[in-house]
CSV table of C-alpha atoms and ligand atoms in Angstrom, one decimal:
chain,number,residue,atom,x,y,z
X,1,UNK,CA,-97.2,24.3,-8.8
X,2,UNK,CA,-100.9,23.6,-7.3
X,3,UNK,CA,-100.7,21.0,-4.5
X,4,UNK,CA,-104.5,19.5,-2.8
X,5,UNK,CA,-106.4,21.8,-0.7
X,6,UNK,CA,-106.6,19.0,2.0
X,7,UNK,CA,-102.8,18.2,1.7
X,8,UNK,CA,-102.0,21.7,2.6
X,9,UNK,CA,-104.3,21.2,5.1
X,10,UNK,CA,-102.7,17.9,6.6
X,11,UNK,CA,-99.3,19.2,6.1
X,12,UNK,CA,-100.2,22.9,8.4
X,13,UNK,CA,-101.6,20.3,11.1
X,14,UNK,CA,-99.0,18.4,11.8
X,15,UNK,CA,-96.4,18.4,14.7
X,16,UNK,CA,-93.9,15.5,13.2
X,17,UNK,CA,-93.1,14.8,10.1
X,18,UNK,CA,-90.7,11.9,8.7
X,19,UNK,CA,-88.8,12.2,5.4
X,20,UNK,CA,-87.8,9.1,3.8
X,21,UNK,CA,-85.1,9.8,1.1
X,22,UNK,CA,-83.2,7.9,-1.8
X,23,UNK,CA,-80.9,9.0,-4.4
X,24,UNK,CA,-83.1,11.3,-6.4
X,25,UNK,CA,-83.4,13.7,-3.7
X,26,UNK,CA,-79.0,14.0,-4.1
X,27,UNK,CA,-79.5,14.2,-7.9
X,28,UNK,CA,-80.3,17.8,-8.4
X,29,UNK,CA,-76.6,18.5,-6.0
X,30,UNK,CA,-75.5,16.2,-10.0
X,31,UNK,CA,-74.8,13.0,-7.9
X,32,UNK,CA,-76.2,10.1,-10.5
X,33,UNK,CA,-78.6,7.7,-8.8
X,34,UNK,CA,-78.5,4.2,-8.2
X,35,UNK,CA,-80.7,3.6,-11.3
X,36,UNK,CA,-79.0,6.5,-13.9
X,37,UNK,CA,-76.1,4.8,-15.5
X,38,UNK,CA,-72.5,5.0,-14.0
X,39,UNK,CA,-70.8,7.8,-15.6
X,40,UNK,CA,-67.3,7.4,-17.3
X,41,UNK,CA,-64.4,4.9,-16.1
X,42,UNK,CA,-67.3,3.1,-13.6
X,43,UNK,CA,-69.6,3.0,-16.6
X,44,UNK,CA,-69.2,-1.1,-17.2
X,45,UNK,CA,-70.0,-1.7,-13.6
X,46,UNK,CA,-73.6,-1.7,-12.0
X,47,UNK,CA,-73.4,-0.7,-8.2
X,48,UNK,CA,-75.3,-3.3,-7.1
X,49,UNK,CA,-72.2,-5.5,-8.3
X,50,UNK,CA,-69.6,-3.6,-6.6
X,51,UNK,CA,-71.3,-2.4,-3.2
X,52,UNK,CA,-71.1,-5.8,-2.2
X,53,UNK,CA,-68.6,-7.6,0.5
X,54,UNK,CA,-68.2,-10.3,-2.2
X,55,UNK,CA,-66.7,-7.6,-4.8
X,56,UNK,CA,-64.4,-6.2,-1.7
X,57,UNK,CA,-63.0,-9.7,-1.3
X,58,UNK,CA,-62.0,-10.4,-5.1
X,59,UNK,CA,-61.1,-6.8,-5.9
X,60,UNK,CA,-60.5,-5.0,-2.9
X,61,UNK,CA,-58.6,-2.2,-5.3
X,62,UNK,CA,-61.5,-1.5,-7.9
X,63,UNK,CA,-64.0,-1.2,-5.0
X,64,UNK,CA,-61.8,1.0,-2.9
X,65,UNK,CA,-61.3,2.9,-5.8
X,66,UNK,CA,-65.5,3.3,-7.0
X,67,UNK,CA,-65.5,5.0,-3.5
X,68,UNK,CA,-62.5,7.3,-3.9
X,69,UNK,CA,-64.5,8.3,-6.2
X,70,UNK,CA,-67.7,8.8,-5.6
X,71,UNK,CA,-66.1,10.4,-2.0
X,72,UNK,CA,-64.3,13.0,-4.3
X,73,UNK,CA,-67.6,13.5,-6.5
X,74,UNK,CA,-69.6,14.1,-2.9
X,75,UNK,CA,-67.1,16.6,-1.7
X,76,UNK,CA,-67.2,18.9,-4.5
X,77,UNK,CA,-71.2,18.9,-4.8
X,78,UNK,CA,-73.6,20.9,-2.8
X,79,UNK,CA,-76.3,20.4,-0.9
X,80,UNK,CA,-79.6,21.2,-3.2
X,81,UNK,CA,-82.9,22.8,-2.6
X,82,UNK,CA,-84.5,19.5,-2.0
X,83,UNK,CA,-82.3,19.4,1.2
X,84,UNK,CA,-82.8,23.1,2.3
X,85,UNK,CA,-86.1,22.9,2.5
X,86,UNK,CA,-86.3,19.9,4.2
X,87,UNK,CA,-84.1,22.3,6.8
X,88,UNK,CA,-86.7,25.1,6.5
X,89,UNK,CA,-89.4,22.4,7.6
X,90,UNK,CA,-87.9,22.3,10.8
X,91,UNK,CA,-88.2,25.9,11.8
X,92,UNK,CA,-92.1,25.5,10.8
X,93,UNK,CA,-93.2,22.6,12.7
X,94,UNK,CA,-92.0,20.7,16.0
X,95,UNK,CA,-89.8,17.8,14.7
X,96,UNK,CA,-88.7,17.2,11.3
X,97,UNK,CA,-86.6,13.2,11.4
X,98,UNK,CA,-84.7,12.5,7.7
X,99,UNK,CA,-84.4,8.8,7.4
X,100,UNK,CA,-82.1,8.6,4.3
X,101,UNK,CA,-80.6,5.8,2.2
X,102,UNK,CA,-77.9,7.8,0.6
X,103,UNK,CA,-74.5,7.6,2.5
X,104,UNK,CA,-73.6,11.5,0.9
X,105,UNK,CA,-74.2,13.5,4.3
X,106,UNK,CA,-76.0,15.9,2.1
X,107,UNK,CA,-78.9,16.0,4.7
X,108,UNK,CA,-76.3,17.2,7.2
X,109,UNK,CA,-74.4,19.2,5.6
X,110,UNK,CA,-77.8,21.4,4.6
X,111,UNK,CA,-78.5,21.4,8.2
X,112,UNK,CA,-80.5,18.9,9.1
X,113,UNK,CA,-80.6,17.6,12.8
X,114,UNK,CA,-82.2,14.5,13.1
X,115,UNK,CA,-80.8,12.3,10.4
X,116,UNK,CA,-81.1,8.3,10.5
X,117,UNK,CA,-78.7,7.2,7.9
X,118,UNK,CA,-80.3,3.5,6.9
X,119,UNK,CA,-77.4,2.3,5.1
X,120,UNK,CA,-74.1,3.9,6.7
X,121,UNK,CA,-72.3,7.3,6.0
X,122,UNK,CA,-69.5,7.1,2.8
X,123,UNK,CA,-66.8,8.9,4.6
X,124,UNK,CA,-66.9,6.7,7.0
X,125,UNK,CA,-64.3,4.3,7.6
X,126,UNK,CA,-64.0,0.3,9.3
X,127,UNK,CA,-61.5,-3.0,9.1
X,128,UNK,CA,-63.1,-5.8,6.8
X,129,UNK,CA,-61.2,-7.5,9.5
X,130,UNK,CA,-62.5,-6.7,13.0
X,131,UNK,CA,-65.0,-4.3,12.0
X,132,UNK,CA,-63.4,-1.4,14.3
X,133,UNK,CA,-63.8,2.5,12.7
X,134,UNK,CA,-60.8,3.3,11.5
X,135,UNK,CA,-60.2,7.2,12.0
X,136,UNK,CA,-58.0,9.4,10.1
X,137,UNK,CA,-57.6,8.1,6.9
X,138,UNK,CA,-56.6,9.4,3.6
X,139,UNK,CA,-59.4,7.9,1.3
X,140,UNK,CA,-58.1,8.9,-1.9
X,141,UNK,CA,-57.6,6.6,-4.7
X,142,UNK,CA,-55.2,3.9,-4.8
X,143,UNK,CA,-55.1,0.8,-2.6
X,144,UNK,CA,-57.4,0.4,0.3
X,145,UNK,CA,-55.3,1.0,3.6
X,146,UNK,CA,-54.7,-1.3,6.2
X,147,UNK,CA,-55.9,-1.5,10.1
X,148,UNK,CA,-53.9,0.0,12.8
X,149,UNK,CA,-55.2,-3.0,15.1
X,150,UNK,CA,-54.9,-5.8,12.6
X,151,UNK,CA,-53.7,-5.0,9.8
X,152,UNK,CA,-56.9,-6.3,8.0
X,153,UNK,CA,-57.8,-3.9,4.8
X,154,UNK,CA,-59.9,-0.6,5.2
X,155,UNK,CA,-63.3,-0.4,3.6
X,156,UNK,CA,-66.1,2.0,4.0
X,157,UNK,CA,-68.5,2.1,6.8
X,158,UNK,CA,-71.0,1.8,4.3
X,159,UNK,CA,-74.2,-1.0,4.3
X,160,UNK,CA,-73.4,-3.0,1.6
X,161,UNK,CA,-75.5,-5.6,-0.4
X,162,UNK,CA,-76.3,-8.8,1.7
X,163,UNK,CA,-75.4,-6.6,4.5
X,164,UNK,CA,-77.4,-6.0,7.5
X,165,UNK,CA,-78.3,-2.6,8.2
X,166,UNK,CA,-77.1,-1.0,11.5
X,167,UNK,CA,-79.5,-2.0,14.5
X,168,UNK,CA,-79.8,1.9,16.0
X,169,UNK,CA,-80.7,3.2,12.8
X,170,UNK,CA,-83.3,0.6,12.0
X,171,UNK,CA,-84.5,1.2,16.1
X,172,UNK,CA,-84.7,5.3,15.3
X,173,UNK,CA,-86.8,4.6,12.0
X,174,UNK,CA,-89.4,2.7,13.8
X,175,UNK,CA,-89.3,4.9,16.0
X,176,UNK,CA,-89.7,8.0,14.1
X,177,UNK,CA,-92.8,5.8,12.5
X,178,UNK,CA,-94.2,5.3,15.8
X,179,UNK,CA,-94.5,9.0,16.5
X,180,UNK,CA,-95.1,11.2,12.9
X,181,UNK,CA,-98.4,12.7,11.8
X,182,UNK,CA,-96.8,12.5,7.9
X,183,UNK,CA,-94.3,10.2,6.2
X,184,UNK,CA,-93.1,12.0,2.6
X,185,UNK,CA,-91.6,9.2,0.6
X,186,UNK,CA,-88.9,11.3,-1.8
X,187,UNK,CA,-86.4,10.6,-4.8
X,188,UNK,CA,-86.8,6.4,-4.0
X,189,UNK,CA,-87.2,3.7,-6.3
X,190,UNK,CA,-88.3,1.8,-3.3
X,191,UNK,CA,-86.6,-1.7,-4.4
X,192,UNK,CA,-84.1,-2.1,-1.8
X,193,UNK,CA,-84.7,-3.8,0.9
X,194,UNK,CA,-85.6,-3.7,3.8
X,195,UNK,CA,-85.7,0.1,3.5
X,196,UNK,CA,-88.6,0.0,1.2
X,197,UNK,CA,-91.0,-1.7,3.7
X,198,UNK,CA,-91.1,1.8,6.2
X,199,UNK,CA,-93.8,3.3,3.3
X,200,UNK,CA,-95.7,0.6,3.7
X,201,UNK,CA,-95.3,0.5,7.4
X,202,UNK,CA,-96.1,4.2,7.4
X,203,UNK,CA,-99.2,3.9,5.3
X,204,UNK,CA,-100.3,0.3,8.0
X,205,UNK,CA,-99.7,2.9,10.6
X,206,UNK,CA,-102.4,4.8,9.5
X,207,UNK,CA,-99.8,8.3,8.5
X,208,UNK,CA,-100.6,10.6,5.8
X,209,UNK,CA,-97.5,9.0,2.7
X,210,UNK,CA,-96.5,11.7,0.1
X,211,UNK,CA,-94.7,10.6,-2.8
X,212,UNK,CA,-92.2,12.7,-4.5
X,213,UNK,CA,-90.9,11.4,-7.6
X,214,UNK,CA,-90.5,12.6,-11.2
X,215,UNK,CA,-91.6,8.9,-12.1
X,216,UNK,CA,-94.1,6.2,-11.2
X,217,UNK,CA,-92.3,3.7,-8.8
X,218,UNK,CA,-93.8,0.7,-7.2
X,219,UNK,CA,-95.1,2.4,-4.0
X,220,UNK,CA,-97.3,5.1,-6.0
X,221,UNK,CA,-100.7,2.8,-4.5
X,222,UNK,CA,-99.3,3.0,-1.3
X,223,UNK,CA,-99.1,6.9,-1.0
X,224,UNK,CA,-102.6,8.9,-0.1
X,225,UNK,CA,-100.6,12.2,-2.4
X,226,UNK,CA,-98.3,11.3,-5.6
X,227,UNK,CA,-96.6,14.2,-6.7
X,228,UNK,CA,-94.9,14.3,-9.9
X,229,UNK,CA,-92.0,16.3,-10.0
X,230,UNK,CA,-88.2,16.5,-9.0
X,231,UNK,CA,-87.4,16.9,-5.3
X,232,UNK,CA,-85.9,20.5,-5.4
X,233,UNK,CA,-88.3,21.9,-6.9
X,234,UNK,CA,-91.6,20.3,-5.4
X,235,UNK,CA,-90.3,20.8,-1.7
X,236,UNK,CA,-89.3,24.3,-1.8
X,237,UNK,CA,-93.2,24.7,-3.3
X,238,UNK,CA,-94.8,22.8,-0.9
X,239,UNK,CA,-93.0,24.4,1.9
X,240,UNK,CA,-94.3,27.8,0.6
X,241,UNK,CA,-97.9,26.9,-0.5
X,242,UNK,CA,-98.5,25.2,3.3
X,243,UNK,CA,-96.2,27.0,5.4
X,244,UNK,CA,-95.4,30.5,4.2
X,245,UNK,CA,-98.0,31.6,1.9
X,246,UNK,CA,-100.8,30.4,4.7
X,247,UNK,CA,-99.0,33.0,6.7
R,1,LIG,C1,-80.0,-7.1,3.6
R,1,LIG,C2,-74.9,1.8,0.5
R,1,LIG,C3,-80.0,-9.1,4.9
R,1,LIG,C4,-73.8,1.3,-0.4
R,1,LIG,C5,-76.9,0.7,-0.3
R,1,LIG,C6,-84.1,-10.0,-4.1
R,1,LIG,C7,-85.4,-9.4,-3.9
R,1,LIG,C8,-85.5,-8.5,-2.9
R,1,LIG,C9,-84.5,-8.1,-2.0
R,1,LIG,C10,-83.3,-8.7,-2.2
R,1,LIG,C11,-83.1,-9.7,-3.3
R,1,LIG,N1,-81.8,-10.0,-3.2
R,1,LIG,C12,-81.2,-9.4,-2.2
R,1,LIG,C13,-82.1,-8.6,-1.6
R,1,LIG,C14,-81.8,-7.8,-0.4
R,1,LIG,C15,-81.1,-6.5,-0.9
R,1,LIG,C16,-82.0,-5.7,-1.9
R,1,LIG,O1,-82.9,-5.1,-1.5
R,1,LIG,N2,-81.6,-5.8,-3.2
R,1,LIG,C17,-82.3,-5.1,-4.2
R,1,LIG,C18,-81.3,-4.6,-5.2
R,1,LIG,C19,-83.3,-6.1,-4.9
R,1,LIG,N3,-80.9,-5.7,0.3
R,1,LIG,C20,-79.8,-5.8,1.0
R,1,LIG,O2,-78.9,-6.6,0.7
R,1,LIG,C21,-79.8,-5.1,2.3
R,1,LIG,N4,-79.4,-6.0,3.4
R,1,LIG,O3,-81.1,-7.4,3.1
R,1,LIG,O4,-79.4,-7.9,4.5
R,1,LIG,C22,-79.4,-9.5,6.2
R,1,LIG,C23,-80.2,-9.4,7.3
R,1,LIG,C24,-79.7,-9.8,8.5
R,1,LIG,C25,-78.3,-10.2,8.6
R,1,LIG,C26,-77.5,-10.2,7.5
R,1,LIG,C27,-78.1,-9.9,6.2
R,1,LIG,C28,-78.8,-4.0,2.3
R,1,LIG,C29,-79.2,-2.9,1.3
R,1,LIG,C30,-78.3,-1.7,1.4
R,1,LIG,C31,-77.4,-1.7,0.2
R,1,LIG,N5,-76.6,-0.4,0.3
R,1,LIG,N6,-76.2,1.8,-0.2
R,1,LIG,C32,-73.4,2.4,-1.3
R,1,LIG,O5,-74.2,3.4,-1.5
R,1,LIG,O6,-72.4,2.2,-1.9
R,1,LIG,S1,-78.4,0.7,-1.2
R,1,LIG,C33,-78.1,1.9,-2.4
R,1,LIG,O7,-79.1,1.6,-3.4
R,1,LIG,C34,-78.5,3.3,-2.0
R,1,LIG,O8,-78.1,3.6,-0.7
R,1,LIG,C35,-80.0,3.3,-2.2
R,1,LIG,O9,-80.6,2.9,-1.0
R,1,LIG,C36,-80.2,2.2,-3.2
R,1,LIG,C37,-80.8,2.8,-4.4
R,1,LIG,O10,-82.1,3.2,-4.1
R,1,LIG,P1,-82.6,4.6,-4.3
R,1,LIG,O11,-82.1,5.5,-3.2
R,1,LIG,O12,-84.1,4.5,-4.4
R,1,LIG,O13,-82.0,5.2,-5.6
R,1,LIG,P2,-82.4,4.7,-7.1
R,1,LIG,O14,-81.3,5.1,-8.0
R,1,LIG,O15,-82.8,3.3,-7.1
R,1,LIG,O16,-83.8,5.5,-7.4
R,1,LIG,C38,-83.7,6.9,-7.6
R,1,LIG,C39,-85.1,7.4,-7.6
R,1,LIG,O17,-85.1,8.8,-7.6
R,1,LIG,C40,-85.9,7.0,-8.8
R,1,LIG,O18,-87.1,6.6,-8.4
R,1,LIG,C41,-86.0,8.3,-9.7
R,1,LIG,O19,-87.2,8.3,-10.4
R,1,LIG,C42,-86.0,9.3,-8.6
R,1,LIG,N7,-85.4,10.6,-9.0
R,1,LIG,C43,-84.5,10.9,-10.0
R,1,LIG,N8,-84.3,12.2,-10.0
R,1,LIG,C44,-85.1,12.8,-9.1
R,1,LIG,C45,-85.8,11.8,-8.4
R,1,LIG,N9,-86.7,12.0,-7.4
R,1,LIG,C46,-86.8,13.3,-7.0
R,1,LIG,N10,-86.2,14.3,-7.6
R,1,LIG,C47,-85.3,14.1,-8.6
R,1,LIG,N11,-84.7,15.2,-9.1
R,2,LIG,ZN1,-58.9,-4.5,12.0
């Protein structure tokens, strides 16, 4: 895989670097993205219809269920090289910060240190009711369990649509723009919002933005480097081609 001299370049130069990730960077671990098609029994459903608080209300059941799920889907993956090497970037470099949309915990589980997850973690667990985490549950299928305190149904601590996304995770992405050298933009369709502004605010900022993605997306014009290709295999090569091989 041949990657720009002066990328290389700007990559062995810098001290921080930010990764920004979406659902294609989980889909080499075989987790479908937001945009492939729901697989089997969820396959009439689009997610953007059940990860909603709306959906929760009418069918608490179905959406507790979609999450059983997709928990039990999560746990029996593995993190992929796309993740790894975003690990391995930390041992080359002073500060590596993830800022992730997924809610897998992939980037964790590979190792990561500094993750900011934008829209919530899926084995976490809160009240619809009073909002309170709720620890200790069994989150397997069935119907959604009910809150110690009061007694209002369990639902995950994820950020759902019309949802706003937690204010210390929003503060540690601005930050993280504030103080990185290069912002790689990877596996993102860049349509949600208001995730899909920090390439923009990256590229305003005056950082270096990398694109990874196997397709074109709607931020291509905002990147300086578009790289076409799937997350686990263009990371592991452009941690080599910069970092190891310069060696
Ligand atoms: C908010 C947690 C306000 C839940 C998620 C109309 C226009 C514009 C915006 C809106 C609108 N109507 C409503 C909105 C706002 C809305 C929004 O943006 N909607 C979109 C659909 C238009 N946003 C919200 O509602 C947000 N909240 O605005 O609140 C507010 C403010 C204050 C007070 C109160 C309210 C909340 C958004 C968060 C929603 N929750 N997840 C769960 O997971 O169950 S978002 C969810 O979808 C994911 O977390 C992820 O972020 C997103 C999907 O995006 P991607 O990660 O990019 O994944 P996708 O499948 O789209 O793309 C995959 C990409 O990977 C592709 O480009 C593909 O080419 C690439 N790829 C594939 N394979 C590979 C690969 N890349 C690399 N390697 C590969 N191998
Ligand atoms: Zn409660």
């Amino acid at each position: 895989m041949h990657f720009e001299p002066d990328l290389l370049e700007k990559l062995r130069a810098a001290r921080r670097i930010a990764v920004f990730t979406g659902a294609g960077v989980s889909g080499e671990s075989g987790i479908p993205t937001f945009r492939d098609a729901q697989t089997g029994l969820w396959a009439q459903f689009r997610a953007e219809d059940l990860a909603t608080p709306e959906a929760f209300r009418r069918d608490p059941v179905t959406v507790w269920n979609w999450y059983a799920w997709r928990r039990k889907l999560i746990r029996e993956v593995m993190p992929n090289p796309a993740h790894l090497a975003i690990v391995q970037m930390e041992r080359l470099i002073e500060h590596v910060t993830v800022i992730t949309q997924n809610v897998d915990g992939l980037h964790r589980r590979a190792g990561s240190s500094d993750v900011v997850e934008l829209h919530g973690n899926i084995f976490d667990n809160i009240c619809s009711a009073c909002r309170q985490p709720v620890e200790g549950i069994a989150d397997e299928a069935g119907t959604p369990p009910t809150c110690p305190r009061c007694n209002g149904l369990v639902r995950p601590g994820v950020v759902w649509f019309g949802e706003a996304l937690p204010e210390a995770a929003w503060i540690r992405a601005a930050e993280a723009l504030e103080s990185t050298d290069i912002f790689f933009c990877v596996g993102t369709s860049s349509l949600v919002e208001p995730a899909a502004s920090l390439p923009r605010d990256a590229r305003a900022l005056g950082r270096t933005v990398i694109q990874i993605n196997p397709a074109p997306t709607s931020h291509d014009q905002i990147a300086q480097y578009v790289v076409r290709g799937k997350a686990g295999e263009v990371l592991p090569a452009l941690v080599r081609a910069a970092w190891i091989h310069a060696a």
